[in-house]
Coordinates of C-alpha atoms in Angstrom, one line a residue:
X1 CA -14.3 -44.1 -8.5
X2 CA -14.4 -40.2 -8.1
X3 CA -18.8 -41.3 -7.3
X4 CA -17.2 -43.4 -3.8
X5 CA -14.7 -40.3 -3.4
X6 CA -17.7 -38.2 -3.4
X7 CA -19.1 -41.0 -1.1
X8 CA -16.3 -41.0 1.6
X9 CA -16.6 -36.9 2.2
X10 CA -20.1 -37.2 2.3
X11 CA -19.4 -40.5 4.9
X12 CA -16.6 -37.6 6.6
X13 CA -18.8 -34.8 6.6
X14 CA -21.8 -37.0 8.1
X15 CA -20.1 -38.5 11.5
X16 CA -17.8 -34.9 11.8
X17 CA -19.5 -34.7 15.4
X18 CA -18.2 -38.1 16.6
X19 CA -14.9 -37.7 15.0
X20 CA -14.8 -34.2 16.9
X21 CA -16.1 -36.0 20.6
X22 CA -14.3 -38.7 20.1
X23 CA -10.8 -35.9 19.5
X24 CA -11.7 -34.4 22.7
X25 CA -12.2 -37.2 24.8
X26 CA -8.9 -38.0 23.9
X27 CA -7.3 -34.1 24.4
X28 CA -8.1 -34.6 27.7
X29 CA -6.8 -37.6 28.3
X30 CA -3.8 -36.2 27.9
X31 CA -1.5 -39.4 28.4
X32 CA 2.0 -38.9 27.8
X33 CA 5.1 -41.0 26.6
X34 CA 4.3 -44.9 27.7
X35 CA 1.6 -44.5 29.6
X36 CA -1.2 -43.8 27.4
X37 CA -3.7 -46.1 29.2
X38 CA -7.1 -44.6 28.6
X39 CA -6.5 -43.6 24.9
X40 CA -4.8 -46.7 24.2
X41 CA -7.6 -48.8 25.5
X42 CA -10.3 -46.3 24.0
X43 CA -8.9 -47.1 20.9
X44 CA -8.9 -50.3 21.2
X45 CA -12.5 -50.1 22.4
X46 CA -13.4 -48.1 19.4
X47 CA -12.0 -50.7 16.6
X48 CA -13.1 -53.5 17.5
X49 CA -17.5 -52.2 17.9
X50 CA -16.1 -50.9 14.4
X51 CA -15.1 -55.0 13.6
X52 CA -12.2 -55.6 13.7
X53 CA -9.4 -57.8 15.5
X54 CA -7.1 -55.6 17.7
X55 CA -4.1 -57.3 19.0
X56 CA -3.1 -55.7 22.6
X57 CA -0.1 -55.2 23.4
X58 CA 1.9 -55.2 20.4
X59 CA 5.5 -55.6 20.2
X60 CA 5.4 -56.4 24.4
X61 CA 4.2 -52.4 24.9
X62 CA 0.9 -52.7 27.1
X63 CA 0.3 -49.3 25.7
X64 CA 0.3 -50.7 21.2
X65 CA -1.7 -52.0 19.3
X66 CA -2.3 -53.8 16.2
X67 CA -5.8 -54.4 14.5
X68 CA -6.9 -55.5 11.2
X69 CA -9.7 -55.9 10.2
X70 CA -9.9 -57.5 5.7
X71 CA -13.1 -58.2 2.8
X72 CA -11.2 -60.5 1.8
X73 CA -7.6 -61.1 -1.0
X74 CA -6.5 -57.5 -1.4
X75 CA -3.8 -55.3 -0.4
X76 CA -2.7 -54.9 2.7
X77 CA -3.2 -50.4 2.9
X78 CA -1.1 -49.9 7.0
X79 CA -1.8 -46.4 8.7
X80 CA -1.7 -45.4 12.2
X81 CA -2.4 -43.0 15.5
X82 CA -0.3 -41.6 17.9
X83 CA -1.8 -40.7 21.4
X84 CA 1.5 -39.4 23.7
X85 CA 1.1 -35.6 25.2
X86 CA 4.0 -33.7 26.1
X87 CA 4.7 -33.5 29.5
X88 CA 4.5 -29.5 30.7
X89 CA 1.9 -28.4 28.1
X90 CA -1.0 -28.9 30.3
X91 CA -3.0 -26.6 27.9
X92 CA -6.8 -26.9 28.1
X93 CA -9.2 -25.8 24.7
X94 CA -9.4 -22.3 25.6
X95 CA -9.0 -19.3 24.9
X96 CA -7.0 -18.3 27.4
X97 CA -3.7 -19.6 29.3
X98 CA -4.8 -22.2 31.8
X99 CA -3.7 -26.0 33.1
X100 CA -7.0 -28.3 32.3
X101 CA -9.5 -29.0 35.1
X102 CA -7.8 -30.1 38.7
X103 CA -4.4 -30.5 37.2
X104 CA -1.5 -29.5 37.4
X105 CA -0.3 -27.1 35.1
X106 CA 3.7 -29.5 34.6
X107 CA 1.1 -32.0 33.6
X108 CA 1.0 -33.5 30.1
X109 CA -0.7 -31.8 27.0
X110 CA -0.6 -32.3 23.4
X111 CA 1.5 -30.1 21.4
X112 CA 1.6 -31.5 17.6
X113 CA -0.8 -32.7 18.6
X114 CA -0.5 -36.7 18.7
X115 CA -4.5 -36.4 20.0
X116 CA -5.9 -35.3 16.0
X117 CA -2.9 -36.6 14.3
X118 CA -5.3 -40.1 15.3
X119 CA -8.6 -39.1 14.9
X120 CA -7.7 -37.8 11.8
X121 CA -6.4 -41.0 10.5
X122 CA -9.2 -43.1 12.2
X123 CA -11.3 -40.7 10.5
X124 CA -10.0 -42.1 6.7
X125 CA -9.5 -45.5 7.7
X126 CA -13.8 -46.2 8.7
X127 CA -14.7 -43.7 5.6
X128 CA -12.2 -46.3 3.9
X129 CA -13.8 -49.3 5.3
X130 CA -17.2 -48.4 4.9
X131 CA -16.7 -48.2 0.6
X132 CA -15.5 -51.4 1.2
X133 CA -18.6 -52.6 2.5
X134 CA -20.9 -50.7 0.0
X135 CA -19.2 -51.9 -3.1
X136 CA -17.9 -55.3 -2.2
X137 CA -14.6 -53.7 -2.4
X138 CA -11.3 -57.0 -1.3
X139 CA -8.9 -55.4 0.5
X140 CA -7.5 -55.5 4.4
X141 CA -7.2 -52.6 6.6
X142 CA -3.9 -52.8 9.2
X143 CA -3.9 -49.6 12.0
X144 CA -1.8 -49.2 14.9
X145 CA -1.7 -48.0 17.9
X146 CA 2.1 -46.5 18.1
X147 CA 2.1 -45.0 22.1
X148 CA 5.5 -42.8 23.2
X149 CA 6.1 -41.2 19.6
X150 CA 7.7 -38.4 21.3
X151 CA 10.6 -40.4 22.4
X152 CA 10.4 -42.4 19.0
X153 CA 9.2 -45.1 20.8
X154 CA 6.6 -47.8 18.8
X155 CA 7.7 -48.1 15.4
X156 CA 10.7 -49.2 15.9
X157 CA 9.6 -52.4 17.9
X158 CA 7.0 -53.6 15.9
X159 CA 9.0 -53.1 12.0
X160 CA 11.7 -55.8 14.3
X161 CA 8.8 -57.8 15.5
X162 CA 7.7 -58.3 11.8
X163 CA 4.4 -56.3 12.0
X164 CA 5.0 -54.1 8.9
X165 CA 6.0 -57.3 6.6
X166 CA 3.0 -57.8 4.7
X167 CA 1.9 -54.2 4.5
X168 CA 1.5 -53.2 0.3
X169 CA 1.4 -48.8 1.5
X170 CA 1.1 -47.3 4.7
X171 CA 0.2 -44.2 4.7
X172 CA 1.6 -41.6 7.3
X173 CA -0.1 -37.7 8.9
X174 CA 0.9 -36.0 10.7
X175 CA -0.8 -32.7 11.4
X176 CA 2.7 -29.8 10.0
X177 CA 4.3 -27.7 12.1
X178 CA 6.9 -26.0 9.9
X179 CA 6.5 -24.2 6.2
X180 CA 6.9 -25.6 4.1
X181 CA 5.4 -29.2 5.0
X182 CA 1.4 -27.3 4.8
X183 CA -0.6 -29.0 2.7
X184 CA 1.7 -31.6 1.1
X185 CA 3.2 -34.7 1.1
X186 CA 6.7 -34.6 1.8
X187 CA 8.7 -36.2 -1.6
X188 CA 12.3 -36.6 -1.7
X189 CA 13.1 -35.0 2.1
X190 CA 12.6 -37.4 4.3
X191 CA 13.1 -37.7 8.5
X192 CA 15.5 -38.6 9.5
X193 CA 17.0 -40.8 12.1
X194 CA 17.3 -41.1 16.1
X195 CA 18.3 -42.0 19.0
X196 CA 17.4 -42.1 22.8
X197 CA 18.9 -43.7 25.3
X198 CA 18.9 -43.8 29.3
X199 CA 21.4 -43.8 31.4
X200 CA 22.0 -45.1 34.5
X201 CA 24.1 -44.0 37.8
X202 CA 24.1 -45.8 40.9
X203 CA 26.5 -46.0 43.9
X204 CA 26.5 -49.2 45.5
X205 CA 29.7 -49.3 47.5
X206 CA 29.5 -45.7 49.1
X207 CA 31.4 -46.7 52.3
X208 CA 34.5 -47.7 49.7
X209 CA 34.6 -43.9 49.1
X210 CA 38.4 -43.4 49.7
X211 CA 38.6 -45.9 51.4
X212 CA 42.1 -48.1 51.1
X213 CA 42.5 -51.9 50.1
X214 CA 43.6 -52.9 53.7
X215 CA 41.1 -51.1 55.2
X216 CA 38.0 -52.7 56.8
X217 CA 35.2 -50.0 55.3
X218 CA 31.8 -48.4 58.4
X219 CA 29.1 -48.0 56.4
X220 CA 29.5 -46.2 59.8
X221 CA 32.2 -44.0 59.1
X222 CA 31.5 -43.5 55.8
X223 CA 28.6 -41.7 55.9
X224 CA 29.7 -39.4 59.1
X225 CA 32.8 -38.8 59.7
X226 CA 33.9 -39.4 56.2
X227 CA 34.0 -37.4 53.3
X228 CA 31.0 -38.6 51.8
X229 CA 31.0 -40.3 48.5
X230 CA 29.2 -37.9 45.4
X231 CA 26.6 -40.5 44.8
X232 CA 24.1 -41.3 41.2
X233 CA 23.5 -37.1 41.7
X234 CA 27.3 -36.0 41.3
X235 CA 27.4 -38.4 38.9
X236 CA 24.1 -37.6 36.4
X237 CA 25.5 -34.3 36.4
X238 CA 28.8 -34.5 35.5
X239 CA 27.5 -36.8 32.1
X240 CA 24.9 -33.7 31.7
X241 CA 27.6 -30.5 32.0
X242 CA 30.1 -33.0 30.3
X243 CA 27.7 -33.5 27.1
X244 CA 27.1 -30.2 26.4
X245 CA 30.8 -28.7 26.9
X246 CA 31.4 -30.9 24.1
X247 CA 28.0 -31.1 21.8
X248 CA 30.1 -28.6 19.3
X249 CA 32.6 -31.5 19.3
X250 CA 30.5 -34.3 19.0
X251 CA 29.9 -34.0 14.7
X252 CA 31.2 -31.5 12.1
X253 CA 30.0 -28.0 12.7
X254 CA 27.6 -26.8 10.0
X255 CA 25.2 -30.7 10.1
X256 CA 21.1 -30.1 10.6
X257 CA 21.1 -32.5 14.3
X258 CA 19.6 -32.1 17.5
X259 CA 20.5 -33.9 21.4
X260 CA 18.2 -33.3 24.5
X261 CA 18.6 -34.5 27.7
X262 CA 15.3 -35.0 30.4
X263 CA 15.8 -36.5 34.1
X264 CA 13.9 -38.9 34.8
X265 CA 14.7 -39.7 38.1
X266 CA 17.1 -38.6 40.0
X267 CA 18.5 -38.9 44.0
X268 CA 15.4 -40.4 44.9
X269 CA 14.7 -37.1 47.6
X270 CA 17.8 -37.9 49.0
X271 CA 18.5 -35.2 51.1
X272 CA 20.4 -35.9 54.3
X273 CA 24.4 -37.1 54.7
X274 CA 23.8 -40.0 52.1
X275 CA 24.6 -40.0 48.4
X276 CA 22.0 -40.5 45.9
X277 CA 21.5 -44.0 45.1
X278 CA 20.4 -43.9 41.9
X279 CA 19.8 -41.6 38.3
X280 CA 18.9 -41.9 35.1
X281 CA 19.1 -39.2 32.5
X282 CA 17.6 -39.7 28.7
X283 CA 19.0 -38.6 25.8
X284 CA 17.5 -38.7 22.2
X285 CA 19.6 -38.0 19.8
X286 CA 18.0 -36.2 15.8
X287 CA 20.4 -36.6 12.8
X288 CA 21.2 -37.2 8.9
X289 CA 21.6 -40.3 9.0
X290 CA 22.8 -43.8 11.2
X291 CA 26.5 -43.2 11.2
X292 CA 26.7 -40.1 12.3
X293 CA 24.3 -41.0 15.2
X294 CA 26.6 -44.3 16.0
X295 CA 29.0 -41.4 16.3
X296 CA 27.6 -39.5 19.0
X297 CA 26.7 -42.2 20.7
X298 CA 30.6 -43.2 21.5
X299 CA 31.2 -39.7 22.9
X300 CA 28.0 -40.5 25.2
X301 CA 29.0 -43.4 25.8
X302 CA 32.8 -42.1 27.1
X303 CA 30.9 -39.2 28.9
X304 CA 28.7 -41.7 30.7
X305 CA 32.7 -43.9 31.7
X306 CA 34.1 -40.5 32.9
X307 CA 31.1 -39.4 34.7
X308 CA 30.6 -42.3 36.7
X309 CA 34.3 -42.8 37.6
X310 CA 34.5 -39.7 38.8
X311 CA 31.7 -40.2 41.3
X312 CA 32.2 -43.4 42.7
X313 CA 29.3 -45.4 40.9
X314 CA 28.8 -47.8 37.8
X315 CA 27.4 -47.0 34.9
X316 CA 24.7 -48.9 32.0
X317 CA 23.0 -47.6 29.3
X318 CA 19.4 -48.6 27.9
X319 CA 18.0 -48.9 24.4
X320 CA 14.3 -46.7 23.9
X321 CA 14.7 -46.3 20.3
X322 CA 17.1 -46.6 16.8
X323 CA 14.8 -45.5 14.2
X324 CA 16.1 -45.3 10.4
X325 CA 15.9 -42.0 8.3
X326 CA 13.1 -41.9 5.9
X327 CA 12.8 -43.2 2.4
X328 CA 11.4 -41.4 -1.1
X329 CA 8.5 -43.2 -2.4
X330 CA 7.7 -40.5 -5.4
X331 CA 4.1 -42.7 -7.0
X332 CA 2.3 -42.0 -3.2
X333 CA 3.3 -38.6 -2.8
X334 CA 2.1 -38.2 -6.1
X335 CA -0.8 -39.8 -5.2
X336 CA -1.7 -39.1 -1.5
X337 CA -1.3 -35.0 -3.1
X338 CA -3.6 -35.6 -5.6
X339 CA -6.4 -36.7 -3.0
X340 CA -5.7 -33.6 -1.2
X341 CA -6.8 -31.4 -4.2
X342 CA -9.4 -33.4 -4.8
X343 CA -10.3 -32.8 -1.7
X344 CA -9.3 -29.3 -1.2
X345 CA -7.2 -27.4 1.5
X346 CA -8.7 -26.5 4.9
X347 CA -10.2 -23.9 5.1
X348 CA -10.1 -21.8 9.0
X349 CA -11.5 -18.5 8.1
X350 CA -14.2 -19.1 6.7
X351 CA -15.8 -19.9 9.2
X352 CA -16.6 -18.0 11.9
X353 CA -16.8 -20.0 14.6
X354 CA -13.1 -20.3 14.7
X355 CA -12.2 -17.3 13.8
X356 CA -14.3 -16.1 17.0
X357 CA -12.3 -18.1 18.7
X358 CA -9.0 -16.8 17.9
X359 CA -9.4 -13.4 18.1
X360 CA -10.8 -14.7 21.6
X361 CA -7.0 -15.0 22.1
X362 CA -5.7 -12.0 20.2
X363 CA -8.4 -9.8 22.9
X364 CA -7.1 -11.6 25.7
X365 CA -3.4 -11.4 24.7
X366 CA -3.7 -7.3 24.4
X367 CA -3.1 -7.7 20.5
X368 CA -5.3 -5.6 18.0
X369 CA -8.1 -8.5 16.2
X370 CA -7.8 -9.4 13.0
X371 CA -10.9 -10.5 10.3
X372 CA -8.8 -13.2 9.1
X373 CA -7.0 -14.0 12.1
X374 CA -4.8 -17.6 10.2
X375 CA -2.0 -18.0 8.2
X376 CA -2.9 -17.6 4.5
X377 CA -0.3 -21.1 4.1
X378 CA -2.9 -23.0 5.9
X379 CA -5.7 -22.8 3.6
X380 CA -4.0 -23.1 0.7
X381 CA -1.8 -26.6 -0.9
X382 CA 1.7 -26.2 -2.0
X383 CA 2.8 -29.2 -4.1
X384 CA 5.5 -32.2 -3.0
X385 CA 7.9 -30.9 -6.0
X386 CA 7.4 -27.1 -4.4
X387 CA 8.0 -27.9 -0.1
X388 CA 10.7 -30.3 -1.7
X389 CA 11.9 -27.3 -3.3
X390 CA 11.6 -24.6 -1.1
X391 CA 12.6 -27.2 1.8
X392 CA 16.3 -27.4 1.0
X393 CA 17.3 -24.2 0.7
X394 CA 17.8 -24.7 4.4
X395 CA 19.8 -27.5 4.3
X396 CA 23.5 -28.3 2.3
X397 CA 23.7 -30.1 -1.3
X398 CA 24.5 -33.6 1.0
X399 CA 22.1 -33.3 3.6
X400 CA 19.5 -36.4 2.3
X401 CA 17.4 -36.0 5.4
X402 CA 15.8 -33.9 7.8
X403 CA 14.4 -33.5 11.0
X404 CA 13.0 -36.7 12.4
X405 CA 10.0 -39.0 13.7
X406 CA 9.7 -42.2 13.7
X407 CA 7.2 -43.0 10.9
X408 CA 10.1 -43.2 8.8
X409 CA 9.8 -47.4 10.6
X410 CA 7.3 -47.9 7.4
X411 CA 9.3 -46.2 4.1
X412 CA 12.2 -49.9 4.4
X413 CA 9.0 -51.8 4.7
X414 CA 5.8 -50.6 2.3
X415 CA 6.1 -48.0 -0.2
X416 CA 5.0 -45.7 2.7
X417 CA 3.9 -41.6 2.0
X418 CA 4.1 -38.8 4.5
X419 CA 1.1 -36.6 4.4
X420 CA 0.9 -33.5 6.2
X421 CA -1.8 -31.2 6.8
X422 CA -2.5 -27.4 8.2
X423 CA -3.5 -26.9 11.7
X424 CA -5.1 -23.5 13.5
X425 CA -2.1 -21.6 13.3
X426 CA -1.9 -17.3 14.0
X427 CA -0.9 -14.6 11.7
X428 CA 2.3 -12.5 13.3
X429 CA 1.0 -9.4 15.1
X430 CA 2.2 -6.4 13.4
X431 CA 4.1 -5.5 15.7
X432 CA 6.3 -9.0 15.6
X433 CA 5.0 -9.6 18.7
X434 CA 5.2 -14.4 19.4
X435 CA 2.3 -15.7 20.5
X436 CA 2.8 -18.3 23.4
X437 CA 3.4 -21.4 23.1
X438 CA -0.1 -22.7 25.1
X439 CA -1.8 -20.4 21.5
X440 CA -0.9 -23.3 19.6
X441 CA -1.6 -26.0 21.6
X442 CA -4.8 -23.9 22.4
X443 CA -6.0 -23.7 19.0
X444 CA -5.2 -27.7 18.8
X445 CA -7.5 -29.3 20.7
X446 CA -10.7 -26.4 20.6
X447 CA -13.1 -27.8 18.4
X448 CA -14.0 -24.8 16.2
X449 CA -10.2 -25.0 14.8
X450 CA -9.3 -28.0 15.0
X451 CA -11.9 -29.5 13.1
X452 CA -11.0 -28.3 9.6
X453 CA -8.1 -29.9 9.5
X454 CA -9.1 -33.3 10.9
X455 CA -12.1 -34.0 8.2
X456 CA -9.5 -32.8 6.0
X457 CA -7.1 -34.9 6.7
X458 CA -9.4 -37.2 7.4
X459 CA -10.8 -37.2 3.6
X460 CA -7.2 -37.5 1.8
X461 CA -6.9 -40.4 3.9
X462 CA -9.8 -42.3 3.0
X463 CA -10.3 -41.8 -0.6
X464 CA -5.6 -42.7 -0.9
X465 CA -6.8 -46.0 0.7
X466 CA -9.5 -46.5 -2.1
X467 CA -6.8 -46.0 -4.6
X468 CA -4.7 -48.0 -3.1
X469 CA -7.2 -50.4 -3.1
X470 CA -8.8 -50.3 -6.6
X471 CA -5.9 -49.3 -8.8
X472 CA -3.0 -51.9 -8.9
X473 CA -1.3 -50.2 -11.3
X474 CA -0.4 -47.6 -9.0
X475 CA -0.2 -49.9 -6.2
X476 CA 2.6 -51.2 -8.8
X477 CA 4.5 -48.4 -9.8
X478 CA 4.7 -47.6 -5.9
X479 CA 5.9 -50.7 -5.5
X480 CA 8.6 -50.8 -7.5
X481 CA 10.0 -48.2 -6.9
X482 CA 10.3 -49.6 -3.1
X483 CA 11.9 -52.2 -5.3
X484 CA 14.6 -49.7 -7.4
X485 CA 15.1 -48.0 -3.9
X486 CA 16.0 -50.5 -1.8
X487 CA 17.3 -53.8 -4.0
X488 CA 13.9 -55.5 -2.0
X489 CA 13.8 -56.2 2.0
X490 CA 17.0 -57.2 2.5
X491 CA 18.6 -56.2 -0.4
X492 CA 21.8 -53.7 -1.1
X493 CA 20.4 -50.4 -0.5
X494 CA 17.8 -52.1 2.7
X495 CA 18.0 -51.2 6.1
X496 CA 17.3 -53.5 8.0
X497 CA 15.9 -52.5 11.9
X498 CA 18.0 -51.9 14.4
X499 CA 15.8 -52.7 17.3
X500 CA 17.9 -55.0 19.8
X501 CA 15.9 -54.4 23.3
X502 CA 12.7 -54.3 24.5
X503 CA 10.1 -51.9 25.2
X504 CA 11.4 -49.4 28.0
X505 CA 7.7 -48.9 29.3
X506 CA 9.5 -50.0 33.2
X507 CA 11.3 -46.6 33.4
X508 CA 10.4 -43.7 35.6
X509 CA 8.5 -42.1 32.9
X510 CA 6.0 -39.5 34.1
X511 CA 2.6 -39.8 34.6
X512 CA -1.1 -39.1 36.0
X513 CA -1.5 -42.0 39.7
X514 CA -3.6 -42.0 41.8
X515 CA -3.3 -41.2 45.0
X516 CA -6.0 -39.7 48.8
X517 CA -6.5 -36.9 46.3
X518 CA -7.2 -38.9 43.3
X519 CA -5.5 -38.2 40.0
X520 CA -3.2 -36.4 40.0
X521 CA -0.3 -35.7 37.6
X522 CA 3.3 -37.0 39.0
X523 CA 3.7 -33.4 40.4
X524 CA 1.2 -31.9 42.1
X525 CA -1.1 -29.3 41.6
X526 CA 0.8 -26.3 43.9

């Protein structure tokens, strides 16, 4: 096995240039939730060239896919790519703040970066596939394209449609985004639940505003000589304001949770003496458990009903996400961490090219250059047990889950690990100043700085897949732990998929468009 693992390390190193170039492609697409057309197509074509059978549009989601490759009877191991970017973060892979060429600064850009997340898992998948072919290792690789993670979009839908039901184990990877979760795996405290929904307000009968039941309503009179109906924008603002004011009354104080909103549609650019016909606002809550999500949802529904009544509108709610909290699996966590120890943490300060890029950023910000500019934690391992102890210092004893990511959907269908590898992060300047947000985004795109993470993650994932395929006793223990924690699929402690809604891709999500001016973000470059 050690020889095979060394072969995986060699395969990743031999293919490092391809992995780097592939990452640049996805990074520069910068496509956002439910609109990752080019990114998804790239993965589909790449996987087909590698011999996978690929279902496009899996789960009814146009930018999702399910790819399968088999090598005889054996375990089925699942993994996935994410590739959605974030609106308003259009940073070039450069050492100065600038949007990618010919785009508005408001366009999409990779922040986490999901571009590197996907290429890292793909690298591990292809390395494992190569070893399966060369050493006749039986088993099946099942690889998913998971769009819209930023709104927890695809995984609840895939889960509810049975795509994870045949998995024997699953591997989830993410670039680290908060200490102590850097170069480790999650132990007990996995990500929590998340609900996301869109409230739509419509002003369908503005002529009836303030009219008596026996009056003959006149659209002309209502528009020009009578008081104007409030309309959908007013309803949206009532919803926005009321929900902000009541946020602290939704759940008990001291509970670790968050709620954010974005306005998808407002007024259809109406500025005449006509009420806005339609307005839409999305809420997403990240909470420790489903009971809390249901509580917050009830309050939001009440706020929507009140806002609609006040503003002479109708309202409805459409679901974007209902994702479950995560479930630990110590066997999977330890197995993957052992492989990370075998690979070793990524090294950033040892790379002259990476250090040079970091120093350029510091100079451009008017800061003193550092000889070793990257955080020490980026180059160190921390065991999942030690990371758990550090993480728990921030949380109340009762809280079982923390933060949010929809990888948690895999946890309820197969033993699942959550792996974190350090992304390049700069040390805090001596003067205590903070780096602007564009710096992290740029470091996630500059090849010299992000490639060490991609290579480390690919090697760790590839070796973990091989272990799961060739160590039946370890996989059996992981499954036994899954059964103990859940009672098995349908067991007394098992949580079923919460998704009871179709793919929400038809809403007015931010996107790139083609006009006479060429390809541009929906908010044009100023």
